Amino acid sequence: MAINLTHIRILGIESSCDETGVAIYDNQAFNAQGGITAHQLYSQVKLHAEYGGVVPELASRDHVRKIIPLIDAALKQANCQPDDLTAIAYTQGPGLIGALLVGASAAKSLAFGWNKPSIGIHHLEGHLLAPMLEDDVPDYPFLALLVSGGHTMLVDVKALGDYEIIGESIDDAAGEAFDKTAKIMGLEYPGGPLLAKLAEQGDGSEVRFPRPMTDRPGLDFSFSGLKTFARNRLIALQELAPELQPQAKANIAQAFQEAVIDTLAIKCKRALKQTGRKSLVVAGGVSANLMLREKLAVLMQKQQGQVFYPRQEYCTDNGAMIAYAGYCQYLKQNPDEADVKNSFAKHQIKVHPRWPLSDSINI
Ligand code: KG4
Ligand code: ZN
């Protein structure tokens, strides 16, 4: 099979949790600047809201229903035929095993049918590289703060594929803490964005939440205590007259959010000092949080550095970040099809529900 090295189009498929995302990255699009020419996303949040969290089996079944129509739509949107594609990238892990298997099976089957290589992508590498789809991009090396529903970590990104995790959450991830606290407050799943919205009406100075693990050295995080703190504050709130309760609730939301963000900023500052990096990349669902963005912009200004984010639609799970990561991996590995990791020559469908980011290049 002849691979056109100058014009590369990568189909990216994301299905690790409750979003089915399909996108196409084209290195010749937008006057040869390269970019996303198709972006299709289906969110299952309504399906899971009823249960207050993701139900893995329902997630897998819904991915099965949506994945092929979304791939069709992406090809149409990019005005692309299957044969125009160079390779198919898919999220290989970490994530829900059934959900991952749907994306991996679709990618492998299409790769086999269309005679294209397939490339397994680490979901967190996708998040980490998403800011590279913007106009202003960081140079390697940089520090990355990954804040999603399943992960909170500080990563020293030395080069593409060379990731050292220098800090991570020992219990709940930041997004998980947002979602659990939101649930306690009676907000719908996924509560993170709703809690952030409620916090806009609050006054955080009314309550002070702790900044966990900031009173000792190190770069790890622990957010699970904050939801317990919030629960206790909410119980105390029952004593208030009913008309005062909505404002008091918003105050708790604001104070909770401030505590999470302050803690993230304190650890980022430490990590910048430890690594000497001047660029900070913030990615993952929680990077959509506007207060976090403001806080880290101020921090990086003081540090005479720069902070980089994906646009809002690429903060949460999406196919664009997987298509772009696939493009980077494709360039990095020998473009000879036999050397493309998990290439079409290997039809085995293999996913990694648990997969450390630092091992992503070794599997
Ligand atoms: O990256 P993502 O889409 O999925 C995972 O890979 O986990 O992140 C989803 C998480 C959820 O916990 C959601 O509540 C949180 O990101 N999130 C937010 C905001 N938008 C999404 N948390 C706080 N503020 C937001 N604006
Ligand atoms: Zn994610």
CSV table of C-alpha atoms in Angstrom, one decimal, residues 39-195:
chain,number,residue,atom,x,y,z
A,39,HIS,CA,-15.7,17.1,14.3
A,40,GLN,CA,-18.6,15.0,15.4
A,41,LEU,CA,-19.6,14.5,19.0
A,42,TYR,CA,-22.4,12.7,20.8
A,43,SER,CA,-22.7,13.1,24.5
A,44,GLN,CA,-24.5,10.5,26.5
A,45,VAL,CA,-25.0,12.7,29.6
A,46,LYS,CA,-28.8,12.7,29.4
A,47,LEU,CA,-28.8,8.9,29.3
A,48,HIS,CA,-26.7,8.7,32.5
A,49,ALA,CA,-28.2,11.7,34.3
A,50,GLU,CA,-31.1,9.6,35.5
A,51,TYR,CA,-28.7,7.3,37.4
A,52,GLY,CA,-26.5,10.1,38.8
A,53,GLY,CA,-23.4,8.7,37.1
A,54,VAL,CA,-22.1,6.7,34.1
A,55,VAL,CA,-23.6,3.2,33.8
A,56,PRO,CA,-20.8,1.3,31.9
A,57,GLU,CA,-23.1,-1.2,30.1
A,58,LEU,CA,-25.4,1.5,28.9
A,59,ALA,CA,-22.4,3.6,27.7
A,60,SER,CA,-21.1,0.7,25.6
A,61,ARG,CA,-24.5,0.0,24.0
A,62,ASP,CA,-24.9,3.7,23.2
A,63,HIS,CA,-21.5,3.9,21.6
A,64,VAL,CA,-22.4,0.9,19.4
A,65,ARG,CA,-25.5,2.9,18.2
A,66,LYS,CA,-23.7,6.1,17.5
A,67,ILE,CA,-20.2,5.3,16.3
A,68,ILE,CA,-20.8,4.3,12.6
A,69,PRO,CA,-23.3,7.2,11.9
A,70,LEU,CA,-20.7,9.6,13.4
A,71,ILE,CA,-17.9,8.2,11.3
A,72,ASP,CA,-20.1,8.6,8.2
A,73,ALA,CA,-21.0,12.2,9.2
A,74,ALA,CA,-17.3,13.0,9.8
A,75,LEU,CA,-16.3,11.7,6.4
A,76,LYS,CA,-19.1,13.8,4.8
A,77,GLN,CA,-18.1,16.9,6.8
A,78,ALA,CA,-14.5,16.7,5.6
A,79,ASN,CA,-15.6,15.8,2.1
A,80,CYS,CA,-13.4,12.7,2.4
A,81,GLN,CA,-13.6,9.2,1.0
A,82,PRO,CA,-12.3,6.3,3.1
A,83,ASP,CA,-9.5,5.9,0.7
A,84,ASP,CA,-8.3,9.5,1.4
A,85,LEU,CA,-7.5,8.5,5.0
A,86,THR,CA,-4.0,7.8,6.0
A,87,ALA,CA,-4.7,6.0,9.2
A,88,ILE,CA,-7.3,5.5,11.9
A,89,ALA,CA,-6.5,6.5,15.5
A,90,TYR,CA,-8.6,5.4,18.4
A,91,THR,CA,-8.6,5.6,22.2
A,92,GLN,CA,-7.0,2.4,23.4
A,93,GLY,CA,-7.2,3.3,27.1
A,94,PRO,CA,-7.5,4.1,29.9
A,95,GLY,CA,-11.3,4.1,30.3
A,96,LEU,CA,-14.3,1.8,30.6
A,97,ILE,CA,-13.4,-1.5,29.0
A,98,GLY,CA,-16.7,-2.0,27.2
A,99,ALA,CA,-16.8,1.5,25.9
A,100,LEU,CA,-13.1,1.3,24.7
A,101,LEU,CA,-13.8,-2.0,23.0
A,102,VAL,CA,-16.5,-0.4,20.9
A,103,GLY,CA,-14.2,2.3,19.5
A,104,ALA,CA,-11.3,-0.2,19.1
A,105,SER,CA,-13.4,-2.7,17.3
A,106,ALA,CA,-14.8,-0.1,14.9
A,107,ALA,CA,-11.3,1.3,14.3
A,108,LYS,CA,-9.7,-2.1,13.7
A,109,SER,CA,-12.5,-3.4,11.5
A,110,LEU,CA,-12.5,-0.3,9.3
A,111,ALA,CA,-8.7,-0.3,9.2
A,112,PHE,CA,-8.9,-3.9,8.0
A,113,GLY,CA,-11.7,-3.2,5.5
A,114,TRP,CA,-10.1,-0.1,4.2
A,115,ASN,CA,-6.6,-1.4,4.3
A,116,LYS,CA,-5.3,1.4,6.5
A,117,PRO,CA,-3.0,1.3,9.6
A,118,SER,CA,-4.6,1.8,13.0
A,119,ILE,CA,-3.0,3.6,15.9
A,120,GLY,CA,-3.9,3.1,19.5
A,121,ILE,CA,-3.9,6.4,21.5
A,122,HIS,CA,-3.6,7.0,25.2
A,123,HIS,CA,-6.6,9.1,26.2
A,124,LEU,CA,-4.6,11.4,28.4
A,125,GLU,CA,-2.0,12.0,25.7
A,126,GLY,CA,-5.0,13.1,23.6
A,127,HIS,CA,-6.0,15.6,26.3
A,128,LEU,CA,-2.4,16.7,26.8
A,129,LEU,CA,-1.9,17.5,23.1
A,130,ALA,CA,-5.3,19.1,22.5
A,131,PRO,CA,-3.9,22.7,23.0
A,132,MET,CA,-1.7,22.0,20.0
A,133,LEU,CA,-4.8,22.5,17.9
A,134,GLU,CA,-4.9,26.2,18.7
A,135,ASP,CA,-3.1,29.0,16.9
A,136,ASP,CA,-0.7,29.7,19.8
A,137,VAL,CA,1.0,26.5,20.9
A,138,PRO,CA,3.7,25.7,23.5
A,139,ASP,CA,7.1,24.5,22.6
A,140,TYR,CA,8.4,21.3,24.2
A,141,PRO,CA,9.3,20.9,27.1
A,142,PHE,CA,6.4,22.1,29.2
A,143,LEU,CA,4.5,21.4,32.3
A,144,ALA,CA,1.0,20.0,32.0
A,145,LEU,CA,-1.9,20.0,34.5
A,146,LEU,CA,-4.3,17.3,33.4
A,147,VAL,CA,-7.6,17.7,35.2
A,148,SER,CA,-10.4,15.4,34.1
A,149,GLY,CA,-13.2,13.4,35.6
A,150,GLY,CA,-10.9,10.4,36.1
A,151,HIS,CA,-7.4,12.0,36.5
A,152,THR,CA,-5.6,14.8,38.2
A,153,MET,CA,-1.9,14.9,37.4
A,154,LEU,CA,1.1,17.1,36.9
A,155,VAL,CA,3.2,15.9,34.0
A,156,ASP,CA,6.6,17.1,33.0
A,157,VAL,CA,6.3,16.8,29.2
A,158,LYS,CA,9.9,16.6,28.0
A,159,ALA,CA,9.0,15.8,24.4
A,160,LEU,CA,6.2,14.1,22.5
A,161,GLY,CA,5.8,10.7,24.1
A,162,ASP,CA,8.2,11.5,27.0
A,163,TYR,CA,6.0,12.1,30.0
A,164,GLU,CA,7.0,12.1,33.6
A,165,ILE,CA,4.2,12.1,36.1
A,166,ILE,CA,5.5,14.3,39.0
A,167,GLY,CA,2.2,14.6,40.9
A,168,GLU,CA,-1.2,13.0,41.0
A,169,SER,CA,-4.3,12.6,43.1
A,170,ILE,CA,-4.2,9.9,45.7
A,171,ASP,CA,-8.0,9.7,45.8
A,172,ASP,CA,-10.7,11.6,43.9
A,173,ALA,CA,-9.8,13.4,40.7
A,174,ALA,CA,-10.6,17.1,40.5
A,175,GLY,CA,-13.5,16.5,38.1
A,176,GLU,CA,-14.8,13.7,40.3
A,177,ALA,CA,-14.7,15.9,43.4
A,178,PHE,CA,-16.7,18.5,41.4
A,179,ASP,CA,-19.2,15.9,40.3
A,180,LYS,CA,-19.6,14.3,43.8
A,181,THR,CA,-20.0,17.6,45.6
A,182,ALA,CA,-22.5,18.7,43.0
A,183,LYS,CA,-24.5,15.5,43.6
A,184,ILE,CA,-24.5,16.2,47.3
A,185,MET,CA,-25.8,19.7,46.5
A,186,GLY,CA,-28.6,18.1,44.5
A,187,LEU,CA,-27.3,19.1,41.0
A,188,GLU,CA,-27.7,16.8,38.0
A,189,TYR,CA,-24.9,14.6,36.6
A,190,PRO,CA,-22.3,15.6,35.5
A,191,GLY,CA,-22.4,18.3,38.1
A,192,GLY,CA,-19.0,20.0,37.5
A,193,PRO,CA,-20.2,22.6,35.1
A,194,LEU,CA,-23.4,23.2,37.0
A,195,LEU,CA,-21.5,23.6,40.3
